[in-house]
XYZ file of C-alpha atoms in Angstrom:
627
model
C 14.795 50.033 -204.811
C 16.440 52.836 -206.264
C 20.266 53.590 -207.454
C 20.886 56.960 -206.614
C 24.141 58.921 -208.866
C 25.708 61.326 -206.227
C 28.531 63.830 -208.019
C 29.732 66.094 -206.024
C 32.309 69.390 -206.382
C 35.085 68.049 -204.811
C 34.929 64.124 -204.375
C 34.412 61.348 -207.050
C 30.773 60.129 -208.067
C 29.529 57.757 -205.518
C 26.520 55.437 -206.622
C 24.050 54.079 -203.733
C 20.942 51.516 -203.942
C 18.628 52.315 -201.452
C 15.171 51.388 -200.709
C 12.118 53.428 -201.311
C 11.708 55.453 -199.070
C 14.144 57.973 -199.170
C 15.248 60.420 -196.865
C 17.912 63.024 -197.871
C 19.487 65.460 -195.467
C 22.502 65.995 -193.181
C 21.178 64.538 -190.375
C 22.830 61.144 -189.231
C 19.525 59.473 -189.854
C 18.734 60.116 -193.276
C 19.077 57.035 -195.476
C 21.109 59.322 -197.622
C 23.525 61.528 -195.936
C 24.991 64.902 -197.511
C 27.655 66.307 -195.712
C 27.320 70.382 -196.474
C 25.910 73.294 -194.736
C 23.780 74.164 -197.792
C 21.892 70.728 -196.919
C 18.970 71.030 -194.144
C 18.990 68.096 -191.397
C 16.138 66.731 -193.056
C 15.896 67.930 -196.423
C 14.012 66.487 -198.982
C 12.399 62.535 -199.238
C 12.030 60.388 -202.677
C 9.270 57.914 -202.471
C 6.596 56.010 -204.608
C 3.712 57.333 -206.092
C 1.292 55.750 -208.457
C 4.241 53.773 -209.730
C 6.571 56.652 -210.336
C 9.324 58.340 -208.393
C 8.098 61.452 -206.426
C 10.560 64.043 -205.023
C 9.583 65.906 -202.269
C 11.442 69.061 -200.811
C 10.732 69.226 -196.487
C 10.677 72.820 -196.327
C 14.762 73.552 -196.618
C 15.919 77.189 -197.029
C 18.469 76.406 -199.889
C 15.926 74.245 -201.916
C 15.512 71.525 -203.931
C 16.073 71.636 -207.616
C 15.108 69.755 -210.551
C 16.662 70.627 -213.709
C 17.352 73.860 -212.890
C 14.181 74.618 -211.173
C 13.297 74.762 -207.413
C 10.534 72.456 -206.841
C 8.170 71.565 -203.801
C 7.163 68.261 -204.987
C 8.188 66.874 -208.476
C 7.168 63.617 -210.509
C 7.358 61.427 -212.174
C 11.316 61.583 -211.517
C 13.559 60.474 -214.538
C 16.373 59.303 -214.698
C 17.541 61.944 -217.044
C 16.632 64.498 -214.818
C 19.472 66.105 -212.580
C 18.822 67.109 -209.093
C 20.374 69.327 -207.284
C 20.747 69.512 -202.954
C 23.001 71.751 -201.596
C 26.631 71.319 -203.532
C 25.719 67.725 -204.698
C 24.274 66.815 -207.925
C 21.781 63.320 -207.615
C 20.806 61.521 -210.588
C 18.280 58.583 -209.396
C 17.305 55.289 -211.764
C 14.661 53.212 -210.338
C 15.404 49.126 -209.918
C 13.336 45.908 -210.439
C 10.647 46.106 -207.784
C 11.213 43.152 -205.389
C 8.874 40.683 -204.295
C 8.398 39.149 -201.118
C 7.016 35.545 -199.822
C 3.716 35.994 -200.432
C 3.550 37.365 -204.032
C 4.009 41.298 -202.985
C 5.801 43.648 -204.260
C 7.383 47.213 -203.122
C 9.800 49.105 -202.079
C 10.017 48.147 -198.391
C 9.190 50.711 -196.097
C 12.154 50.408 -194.269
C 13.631 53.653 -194.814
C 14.588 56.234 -192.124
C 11.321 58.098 -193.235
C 9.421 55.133 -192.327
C 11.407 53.955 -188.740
C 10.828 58.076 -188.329
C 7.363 57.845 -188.420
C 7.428 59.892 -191.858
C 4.720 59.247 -194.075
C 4.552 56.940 -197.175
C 2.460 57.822 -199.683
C 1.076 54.737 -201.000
C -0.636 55.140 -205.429
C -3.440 57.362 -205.676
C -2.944 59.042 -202.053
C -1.253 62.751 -202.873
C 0.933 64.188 -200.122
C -1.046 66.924 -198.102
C -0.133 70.225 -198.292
C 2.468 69.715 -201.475
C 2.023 70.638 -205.257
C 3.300 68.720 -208.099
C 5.885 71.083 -209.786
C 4.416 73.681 -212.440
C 1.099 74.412 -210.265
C 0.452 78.027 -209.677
C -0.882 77.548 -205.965
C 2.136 75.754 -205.121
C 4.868 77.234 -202.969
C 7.533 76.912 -205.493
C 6.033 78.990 -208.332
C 4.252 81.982 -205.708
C 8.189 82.961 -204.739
C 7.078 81.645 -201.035
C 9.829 79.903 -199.163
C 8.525 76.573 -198.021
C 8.009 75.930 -194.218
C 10.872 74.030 -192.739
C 10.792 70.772 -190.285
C 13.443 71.752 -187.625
C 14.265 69.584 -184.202
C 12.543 72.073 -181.583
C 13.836 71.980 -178.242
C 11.942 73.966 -175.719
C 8.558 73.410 -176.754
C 6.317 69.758 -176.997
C 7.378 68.743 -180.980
C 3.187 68.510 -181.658
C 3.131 72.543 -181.116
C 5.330 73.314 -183.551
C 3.957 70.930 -186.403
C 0.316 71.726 -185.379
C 1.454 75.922 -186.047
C 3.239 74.745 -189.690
C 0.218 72.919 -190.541
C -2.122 75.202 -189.361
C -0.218 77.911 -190.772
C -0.957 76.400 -194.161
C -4.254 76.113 -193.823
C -4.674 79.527 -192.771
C -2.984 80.679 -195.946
C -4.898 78.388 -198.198
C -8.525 78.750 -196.941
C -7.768 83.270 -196.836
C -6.967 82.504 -200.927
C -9.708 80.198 -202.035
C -11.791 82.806 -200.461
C -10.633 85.691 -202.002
C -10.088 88.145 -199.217
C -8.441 90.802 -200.015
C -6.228 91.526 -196.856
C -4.395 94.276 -198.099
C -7.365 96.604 -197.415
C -7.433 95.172 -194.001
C -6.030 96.614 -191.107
C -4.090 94.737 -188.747
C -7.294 94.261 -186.231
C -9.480 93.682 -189.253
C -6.786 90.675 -190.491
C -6.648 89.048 -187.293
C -9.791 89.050 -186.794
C -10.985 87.560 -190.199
C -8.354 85.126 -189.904
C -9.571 84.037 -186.454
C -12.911 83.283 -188.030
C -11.442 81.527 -191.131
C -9.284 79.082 -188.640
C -12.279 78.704 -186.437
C -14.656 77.441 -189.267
C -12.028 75.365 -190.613
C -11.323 73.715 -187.354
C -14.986 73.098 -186.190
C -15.601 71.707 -189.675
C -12.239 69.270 -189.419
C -11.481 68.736 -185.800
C -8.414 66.783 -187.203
C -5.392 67.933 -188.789
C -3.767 65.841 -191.251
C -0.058 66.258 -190.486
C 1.655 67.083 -186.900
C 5.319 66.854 -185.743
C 6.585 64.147 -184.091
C 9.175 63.419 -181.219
C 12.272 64.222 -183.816
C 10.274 66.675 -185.637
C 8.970 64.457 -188.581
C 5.167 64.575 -189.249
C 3.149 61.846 -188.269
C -0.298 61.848 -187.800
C -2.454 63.493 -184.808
C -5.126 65.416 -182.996
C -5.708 68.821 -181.532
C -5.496 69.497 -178.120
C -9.196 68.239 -176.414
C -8.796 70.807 -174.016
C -10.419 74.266 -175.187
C -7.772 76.385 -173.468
C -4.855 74.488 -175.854
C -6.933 74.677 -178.785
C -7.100 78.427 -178.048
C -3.380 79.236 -177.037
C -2.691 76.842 -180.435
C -5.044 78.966 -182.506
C -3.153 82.986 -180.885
C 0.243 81.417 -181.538
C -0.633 80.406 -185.552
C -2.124 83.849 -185.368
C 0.897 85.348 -184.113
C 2.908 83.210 -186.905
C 0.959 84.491 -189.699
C 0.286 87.657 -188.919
C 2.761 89.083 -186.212
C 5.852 88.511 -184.999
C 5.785 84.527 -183.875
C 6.953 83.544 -180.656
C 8.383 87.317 -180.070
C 4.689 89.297 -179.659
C 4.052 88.703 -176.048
C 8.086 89.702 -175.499
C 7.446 92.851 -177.583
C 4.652 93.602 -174.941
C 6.838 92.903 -171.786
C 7.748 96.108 -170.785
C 10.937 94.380 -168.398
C 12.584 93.687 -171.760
C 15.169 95.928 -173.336
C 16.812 93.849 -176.065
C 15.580 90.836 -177.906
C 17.676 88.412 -179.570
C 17.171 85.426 -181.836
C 19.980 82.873 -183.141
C 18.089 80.828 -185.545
C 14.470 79.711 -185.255
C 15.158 77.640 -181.901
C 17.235 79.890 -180.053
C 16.067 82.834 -178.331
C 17.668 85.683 -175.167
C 16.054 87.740 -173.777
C 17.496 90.967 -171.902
C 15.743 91.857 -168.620
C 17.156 94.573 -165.992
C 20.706 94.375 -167.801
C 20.908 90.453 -167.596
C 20.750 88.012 -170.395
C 18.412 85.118 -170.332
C 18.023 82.055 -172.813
C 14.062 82.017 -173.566
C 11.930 79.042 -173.634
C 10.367 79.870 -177.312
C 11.086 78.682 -180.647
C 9.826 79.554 -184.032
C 8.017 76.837 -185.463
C 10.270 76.699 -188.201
C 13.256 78.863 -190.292
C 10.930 79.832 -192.906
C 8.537 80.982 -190.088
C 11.521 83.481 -188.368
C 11.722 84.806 -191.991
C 8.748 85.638 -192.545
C 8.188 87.550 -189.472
C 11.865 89.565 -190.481
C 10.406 90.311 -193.453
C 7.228 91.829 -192.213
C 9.127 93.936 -189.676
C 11.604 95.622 -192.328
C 9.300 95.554 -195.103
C 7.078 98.634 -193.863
C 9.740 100.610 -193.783
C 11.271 100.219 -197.102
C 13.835 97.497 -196.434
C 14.026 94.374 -198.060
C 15.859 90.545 -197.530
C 17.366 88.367 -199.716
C 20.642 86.793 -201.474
C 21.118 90.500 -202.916
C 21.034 92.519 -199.320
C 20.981 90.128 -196.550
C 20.918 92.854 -193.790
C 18.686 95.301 -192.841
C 18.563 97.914 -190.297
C 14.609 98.934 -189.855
C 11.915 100.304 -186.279
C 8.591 99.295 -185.617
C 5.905 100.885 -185.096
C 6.417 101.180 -181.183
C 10.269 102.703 -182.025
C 11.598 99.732 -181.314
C 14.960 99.287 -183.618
C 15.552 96.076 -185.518
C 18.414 94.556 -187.292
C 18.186 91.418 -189.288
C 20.693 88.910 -190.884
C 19.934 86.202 -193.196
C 21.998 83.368 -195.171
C 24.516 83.260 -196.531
C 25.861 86.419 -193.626
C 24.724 84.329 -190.795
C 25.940 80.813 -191.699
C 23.827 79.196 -188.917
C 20.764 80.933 -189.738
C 18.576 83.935 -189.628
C 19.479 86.535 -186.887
C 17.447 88.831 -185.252
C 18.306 91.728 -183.056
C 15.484 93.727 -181.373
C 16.534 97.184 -179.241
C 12.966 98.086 -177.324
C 12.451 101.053 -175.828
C 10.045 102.062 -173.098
C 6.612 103.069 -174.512
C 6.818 106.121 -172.579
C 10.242 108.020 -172.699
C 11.417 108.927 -169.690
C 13.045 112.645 -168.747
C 15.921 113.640 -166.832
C 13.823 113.293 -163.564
C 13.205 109.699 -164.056
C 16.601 109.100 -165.037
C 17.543 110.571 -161.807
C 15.584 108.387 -160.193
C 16.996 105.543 -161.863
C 20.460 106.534 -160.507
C 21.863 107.257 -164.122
C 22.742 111.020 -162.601
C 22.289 113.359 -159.339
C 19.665 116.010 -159.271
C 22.653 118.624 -159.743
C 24.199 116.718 -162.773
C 20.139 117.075 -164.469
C 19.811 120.691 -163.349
C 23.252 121.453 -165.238
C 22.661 119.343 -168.468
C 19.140 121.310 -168.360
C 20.121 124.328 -168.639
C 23.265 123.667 -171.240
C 20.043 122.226 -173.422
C 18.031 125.744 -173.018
C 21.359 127.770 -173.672
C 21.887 125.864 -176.343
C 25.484 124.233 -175.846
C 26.375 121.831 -178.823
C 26.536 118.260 -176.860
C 27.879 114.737 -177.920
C 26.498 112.050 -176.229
C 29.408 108.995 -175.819
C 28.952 105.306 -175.124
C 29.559 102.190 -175.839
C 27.000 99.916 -177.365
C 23.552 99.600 -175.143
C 24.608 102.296 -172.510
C 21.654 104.057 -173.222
C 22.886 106.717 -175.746
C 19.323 106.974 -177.388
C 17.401 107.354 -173.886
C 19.593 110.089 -172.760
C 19.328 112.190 -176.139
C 15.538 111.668 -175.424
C 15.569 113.238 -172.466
C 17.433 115.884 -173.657
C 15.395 116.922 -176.218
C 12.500 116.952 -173.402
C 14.537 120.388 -172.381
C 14.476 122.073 -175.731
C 12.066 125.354 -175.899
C 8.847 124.090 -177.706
C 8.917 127.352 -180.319
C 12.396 125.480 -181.632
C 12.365 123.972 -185.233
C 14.180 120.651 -184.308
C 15.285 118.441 -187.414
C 16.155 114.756 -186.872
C 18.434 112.678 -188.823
C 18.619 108.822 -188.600
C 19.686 105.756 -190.258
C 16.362 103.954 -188.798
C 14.237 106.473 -187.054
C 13.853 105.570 -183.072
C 14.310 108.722 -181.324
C 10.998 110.055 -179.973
C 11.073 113.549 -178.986
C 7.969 115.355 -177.320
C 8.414 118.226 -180.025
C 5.833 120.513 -181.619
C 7.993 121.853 -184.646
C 9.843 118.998 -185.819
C 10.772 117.205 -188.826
C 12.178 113.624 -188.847
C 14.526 112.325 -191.453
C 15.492 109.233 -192.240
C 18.594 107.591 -194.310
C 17.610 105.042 -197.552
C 19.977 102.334 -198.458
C 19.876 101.867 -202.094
C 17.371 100.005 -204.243
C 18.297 96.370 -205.980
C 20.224 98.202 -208.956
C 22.476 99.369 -206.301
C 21.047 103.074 -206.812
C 18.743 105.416 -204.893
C 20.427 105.738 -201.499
C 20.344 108.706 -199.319
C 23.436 109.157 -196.720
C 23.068 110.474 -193.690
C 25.666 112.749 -194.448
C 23.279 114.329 -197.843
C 20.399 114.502 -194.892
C 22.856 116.694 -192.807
C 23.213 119.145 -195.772
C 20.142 119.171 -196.389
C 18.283 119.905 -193.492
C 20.654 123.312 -192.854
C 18.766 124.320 -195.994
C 15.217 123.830 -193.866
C 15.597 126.877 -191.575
C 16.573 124.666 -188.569
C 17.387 125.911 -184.926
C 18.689 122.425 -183.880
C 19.735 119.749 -185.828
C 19.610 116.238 -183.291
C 21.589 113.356 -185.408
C 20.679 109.954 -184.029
C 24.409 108.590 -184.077
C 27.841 109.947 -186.084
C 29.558 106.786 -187.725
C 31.445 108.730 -190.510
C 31.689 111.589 -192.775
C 28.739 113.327 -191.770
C 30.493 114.301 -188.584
C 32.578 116.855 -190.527
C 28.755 118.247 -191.649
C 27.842 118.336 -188.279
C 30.419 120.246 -186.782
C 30.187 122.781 -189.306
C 26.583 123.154 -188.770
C 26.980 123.298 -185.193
C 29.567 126.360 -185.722
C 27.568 128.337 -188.240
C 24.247 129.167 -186.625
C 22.763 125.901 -185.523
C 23.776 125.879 -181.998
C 22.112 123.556 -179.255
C 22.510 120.512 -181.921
C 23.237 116.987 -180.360
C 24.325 113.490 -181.456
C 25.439 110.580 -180.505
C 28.781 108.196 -180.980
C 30.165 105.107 -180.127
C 33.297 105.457 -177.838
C 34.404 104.742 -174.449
C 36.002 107.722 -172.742
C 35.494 111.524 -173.940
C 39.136 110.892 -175.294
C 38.051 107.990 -177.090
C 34.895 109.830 -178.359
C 37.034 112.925 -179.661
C 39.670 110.613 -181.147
C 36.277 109.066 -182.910
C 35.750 112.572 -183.811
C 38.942 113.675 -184.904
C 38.676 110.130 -187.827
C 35.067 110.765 -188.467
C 36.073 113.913 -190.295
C 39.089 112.547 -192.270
C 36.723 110.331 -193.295
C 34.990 112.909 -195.124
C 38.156 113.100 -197.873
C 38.444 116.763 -197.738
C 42.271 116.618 -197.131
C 41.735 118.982 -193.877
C 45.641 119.067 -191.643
C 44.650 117.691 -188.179
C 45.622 121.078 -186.977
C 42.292 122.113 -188.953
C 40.230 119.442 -187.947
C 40.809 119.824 -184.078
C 40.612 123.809 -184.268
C 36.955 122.808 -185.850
C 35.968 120.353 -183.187
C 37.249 122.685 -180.330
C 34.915 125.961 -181.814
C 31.745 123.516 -182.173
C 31.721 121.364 -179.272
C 30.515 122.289 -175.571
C 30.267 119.194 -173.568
C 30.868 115.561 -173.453
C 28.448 113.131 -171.615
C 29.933 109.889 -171.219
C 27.536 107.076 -170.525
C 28.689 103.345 -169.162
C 26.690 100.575 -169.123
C 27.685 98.505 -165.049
C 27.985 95.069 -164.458
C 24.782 94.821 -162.633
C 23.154 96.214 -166.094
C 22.587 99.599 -164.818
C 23.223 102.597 -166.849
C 24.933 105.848 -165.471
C 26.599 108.840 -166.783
C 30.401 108.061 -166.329
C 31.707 111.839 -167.043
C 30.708 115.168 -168.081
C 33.416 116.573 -169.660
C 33.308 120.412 -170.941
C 35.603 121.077 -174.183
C 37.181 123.890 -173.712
C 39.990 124.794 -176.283
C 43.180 123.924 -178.077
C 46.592 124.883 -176.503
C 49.664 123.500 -178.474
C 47.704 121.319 -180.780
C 46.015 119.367 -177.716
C 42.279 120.063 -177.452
C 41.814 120.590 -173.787
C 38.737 119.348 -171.569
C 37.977 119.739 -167.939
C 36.125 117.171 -165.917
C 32.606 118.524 -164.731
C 31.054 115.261 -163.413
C 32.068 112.018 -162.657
C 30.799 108.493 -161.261
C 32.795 107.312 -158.434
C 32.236 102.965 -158.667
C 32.961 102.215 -155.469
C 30.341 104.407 -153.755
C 28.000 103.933 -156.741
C 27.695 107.932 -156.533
C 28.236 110.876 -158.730
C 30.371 113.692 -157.351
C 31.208 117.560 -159.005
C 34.376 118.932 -160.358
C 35.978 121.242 -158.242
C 35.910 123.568 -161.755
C 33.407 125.842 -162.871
C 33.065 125.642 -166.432
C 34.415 127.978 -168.143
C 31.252 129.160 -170.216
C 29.522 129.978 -166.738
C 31.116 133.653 -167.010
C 29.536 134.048 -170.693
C 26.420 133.624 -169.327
C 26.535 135.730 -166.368
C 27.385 138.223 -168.964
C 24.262 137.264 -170.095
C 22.216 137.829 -167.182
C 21.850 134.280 -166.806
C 21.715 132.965 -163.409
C 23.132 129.408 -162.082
C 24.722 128.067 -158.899
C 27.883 128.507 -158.311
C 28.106 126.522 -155.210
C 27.397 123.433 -157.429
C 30.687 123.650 -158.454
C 33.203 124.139 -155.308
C 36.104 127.084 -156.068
C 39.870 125.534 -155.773
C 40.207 126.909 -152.275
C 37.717 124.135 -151.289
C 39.798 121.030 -149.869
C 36.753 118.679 -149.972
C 37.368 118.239 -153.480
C 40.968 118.570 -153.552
C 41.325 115.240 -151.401
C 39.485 113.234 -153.968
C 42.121 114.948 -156.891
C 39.432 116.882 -158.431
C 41.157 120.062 -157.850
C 41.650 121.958 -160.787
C 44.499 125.198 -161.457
C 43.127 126.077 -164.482
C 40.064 128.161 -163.877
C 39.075 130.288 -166.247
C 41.512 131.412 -168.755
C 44.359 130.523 -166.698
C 47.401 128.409 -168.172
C 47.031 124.947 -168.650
C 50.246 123.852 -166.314
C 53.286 122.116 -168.070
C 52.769 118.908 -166.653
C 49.316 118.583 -168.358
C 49.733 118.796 -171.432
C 49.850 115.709 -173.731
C 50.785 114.823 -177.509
C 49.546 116.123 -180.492
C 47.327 112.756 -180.230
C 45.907 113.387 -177.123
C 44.585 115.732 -175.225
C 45.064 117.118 -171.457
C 42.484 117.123 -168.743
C 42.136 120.798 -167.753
C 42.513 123.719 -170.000
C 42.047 127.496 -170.504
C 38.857 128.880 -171.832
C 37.150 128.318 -175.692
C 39.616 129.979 -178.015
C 43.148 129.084 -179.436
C 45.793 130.327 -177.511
C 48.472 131.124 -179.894
């Protein structure tokens, strides 16, 4: 029996006399509950060991500590010594044993731990897989966060405490044997590590722990079967040494997004759709370490200090993580995957995202070099359309990329990809994306492609865009081209240079050629919404005329009944197009559908059209102020 001491921030002490063993967590089965979302369900167990009191942490992402030390198993406990779990403070004095009927004495066994199947290590039997506190090789004192014990819920509870376990071993056998697996590649690794589990395995045939029913460890076998005992051995792999339960999703080509909510929740996004996923991550310690090793690569780190990070894989895909204390119910994980083979305009058109005419039109723009923004709302497919566009650039172009995490892929010769830094953990050492921008106009560029606008930089871009560098593109969040320019319009406030809005919209209507709205359906399709040309500032309204539109109810795109108004620059320029793609206003085909449009050209924008200073009207006169 033990009296347990339990002070806590806010309440009075409380004093309990339990018996031996133990088991401390939030979970309504613990012998001793804490009420606190720093506490883990099942979060650490006090028992007996060779006549002392032994303190055991089960793998909890807050910890437990001792004296002002995070432990992984500590003992002999003291009554002096102060404990900490979550926001309560334990002090624990062990009682007068007591003795039964036939002489014996103990501490009973009745516990939750015990009714839970949990383990009770009897004197002289050490606890497999812990360290007493103060040992090197221990988890505590390498900076390793110990593996948690959560409830799974999709897959069989002995999977998930066979991968821990396992996992373990892995770990422990690859350092008593000295490999060093930083020279390996990844091939290399997982091969070695194969081996090393193999040997271990054919030499053991038992594992010492495995998870129970309510995710406890109780004792167990492999599977007999040697097709379990090989999908158990690729998914410890996978644990270890790739990304858990997520590698055969990251080689799925159906999925598009990826999305875990804690180590036992996962969605998958397939053809637009969300779907809950029958995988879980062994444990939370387990989902960090595979964040970790995706943003690590690329310069990112995770912890109390920065508890986000933005980072790509190898494959391009684009990853954002979240740990405690941001995401209160645990790690998050976000994973945006792109096809492994970009496609171009044709396959978009093929996918229904635009018409054949709509590509031809957008082509050429590319070759001649009109500056485009690319609009959208999150997921309409923003990235894959600036991909394709890029397919249409001339391949003796110097292209520079700029990016916060770089995912764009262009098929480009001559280009040179930059890529934003956050700063380091003294808060210094971070590079903008708005430094990048004036940086790369130093680097002799033709086109400057930013991956997405979000703030000041915009101001940067416009100005490069207007000074030499036309044919640049980028991307924003918005979701209507009057949304986007409004977007536009605050992006370059942002920038603190005190510009009248007068300035700022005379700036935006001299740099910008088209807008290409993108829309994500409810089916999970992904079409371009508009094409909208800019084409001046009359009365302090930038003006824009519709080129292209998608018409919902037909699920088709149709033309504006304008031609745009740059089409006469280039047939100054011995440029040929089509007229015919875009019907004249004396064709009623398009006037029935109120696409007809009396401003052709550099003819007056008519009263009615004209909107606020905040706004701006539909149809316009050509690219320059008219005073």
């Amino acid at each position: 029996m033990v009296e347990i001491e339990i002070i806590q921030d806010d309440g009075p002490v409380e004093r309990r006399v339990l018996a031996l063993p133990v088991l401390i967590g939030r979970d309504e089965r613990c012998d001793l509950r804490l009420r606190s979302w720093r506490v883990a369900r099942m979060h650490a167990r006090l028992s007996a060991h060779a006549g002392d009191l032994l303190l055991e942490d089960l793998g909890s992402w807050h910890g437990t500590w001792v004296n002002q030390r995070r432990i992984a198993r500590y003992g002999p406990l003291m009554p002096e010594d102060l404990v900490v779990i979550g926001a309560c403070r334990l002090q624990v004095r062990r009682l007068a044993p007591q003795v039964d009927g036939q002489g014996r004495q103990g501490d009973g066994g009745s516990g939750a731990a015990a009714q839970l199947g949990m383990p009770v290590f009897p004197a002289g039997q050490p606890a497999q897989g812990l360290t007493i506190a103060g040992d090197a090789a221990g988890p505590a004192a390498a900076g390793a966060i110990p593996q948690a014990m959560p409830l799974p819920q999709h897959l069989p509870a002995v999977d998930g405490g066979l991968v821990r376990r396992l996992h373990g071993v892995l770990l422990q056998e690859l350092d008593l044997r000295r490999r060093n697996v930083e020279d390996m590649n990844d091939a290399a690794l997982r091969s070695q590590a194969h081996e090393v589990l193999s040997a271990w395995l054919s030499q053991h045939g038992r594992l010492d722990v495995e998870e129970g029913p309510h995710g406890v460890p109780e004792g167990g076998r492999l599977p007999a079967d040697a097709a379990g005992q090989r999908a158990l051995l690729e998914r410890v792999l996978d644990e270890a040494l790739g990304y858990g339960p997520l590698q055969p999703l990251m080689a799925e080509d159906g999925i598009t997004e990826i999305m875990v909510n804690g180590h036992e929740e996962i969605y998958v996004e397939r053809q637009g759709r969300l779907q809950r996923h029958d995988a879980v991550f062994s444990s939370e310690a387990a989902l960090l370490a595979v964040m970790e090793r995706m943003v690590a690569p690329v310069g990112r780190r995770l912890d109390e200090n920065m508890p986000l990070a933005d980072a790509r894989l190898p494959d391009g895909s684009r990853v954002h993580a979240v740990i405690r204390p941001i995401a209160v119910q645990g790690p998050s994980l976000t994973i945006r995957r792109f096809p492994r083979r970009r496609p171009g305009l044709d396959e978009l058109v093929s996918l229904g995202a635009l018409d054949q005419g709509m590509s031809s039109f957008l082509a050429q723009c590319v070759r001649l070099r009109c500056n485009i923004i690319v609009a959208g709302g999150t997921g309409s497919g923003k990235t894959t359309l600036l991909n394709a566009l890029s397919h249409c650039i001339a391949p003796h172009e110097r292209v520079i990329t700029i990016e916060d995490a770089a995912e764009l892929r262009l098929q480009h010769a001559h280009k040179v990809v930059l890529e934003a830094r956050p700063p380091n953990q003294e808060g210094k050492g971070a590079i903008s994306i708005r430094e990048l921008v004036r940086n790369a106009l130093r680097m002799r560029p033709d086109r400057i492609v930013v991956g997405e606008c979000r703030g000041a930089e915009a101001l940067d871009m416009l100005a490069a865009m207007n000074t030499g560098h036309e044919g640049s593109l980028t991307t924003l969040h918005a979701n209507s081209p009057r949304d986007a320019l409004a977007r536009l319009e605050t992006m370059v406030l942002m920038a603190g240079m005190a510009l009248p809005l007068a300035a700022v919209r005379e700036q935006i209507a001299a740099s910008v050629d088209l807008l290409v709205q993108l829309v994500r359906l409810p089916d999970g399709r992904r079409v371009i919404a508009e094409v909208t040309e800019l084409c001046g500032i009359e009365s302090q309204c930038l003006q824009t005329l519709p080129l292209f539109s998608f018409d919902r109810r037909s699920g088709s795109h149709r033309r504006g009944a304008s031609v745009p108004t740059f089409f006469e620059s280039w047939r100054k320029q011995g440029i040929d197009f089509d007229p015919t793609s875009f019907p004249g206003p004396g064709d009623d085909t398009t006037a029935e559908n109120g696409w007809h449009d009396n401003t052709v050209g550099l003819a007056p924008t008519p009263p009615g059209m004209l909107l606020p200073a905040s706004s701006w009207a539909d149809d316009g006169p050509g690219r320059r102020a008219t005073p």
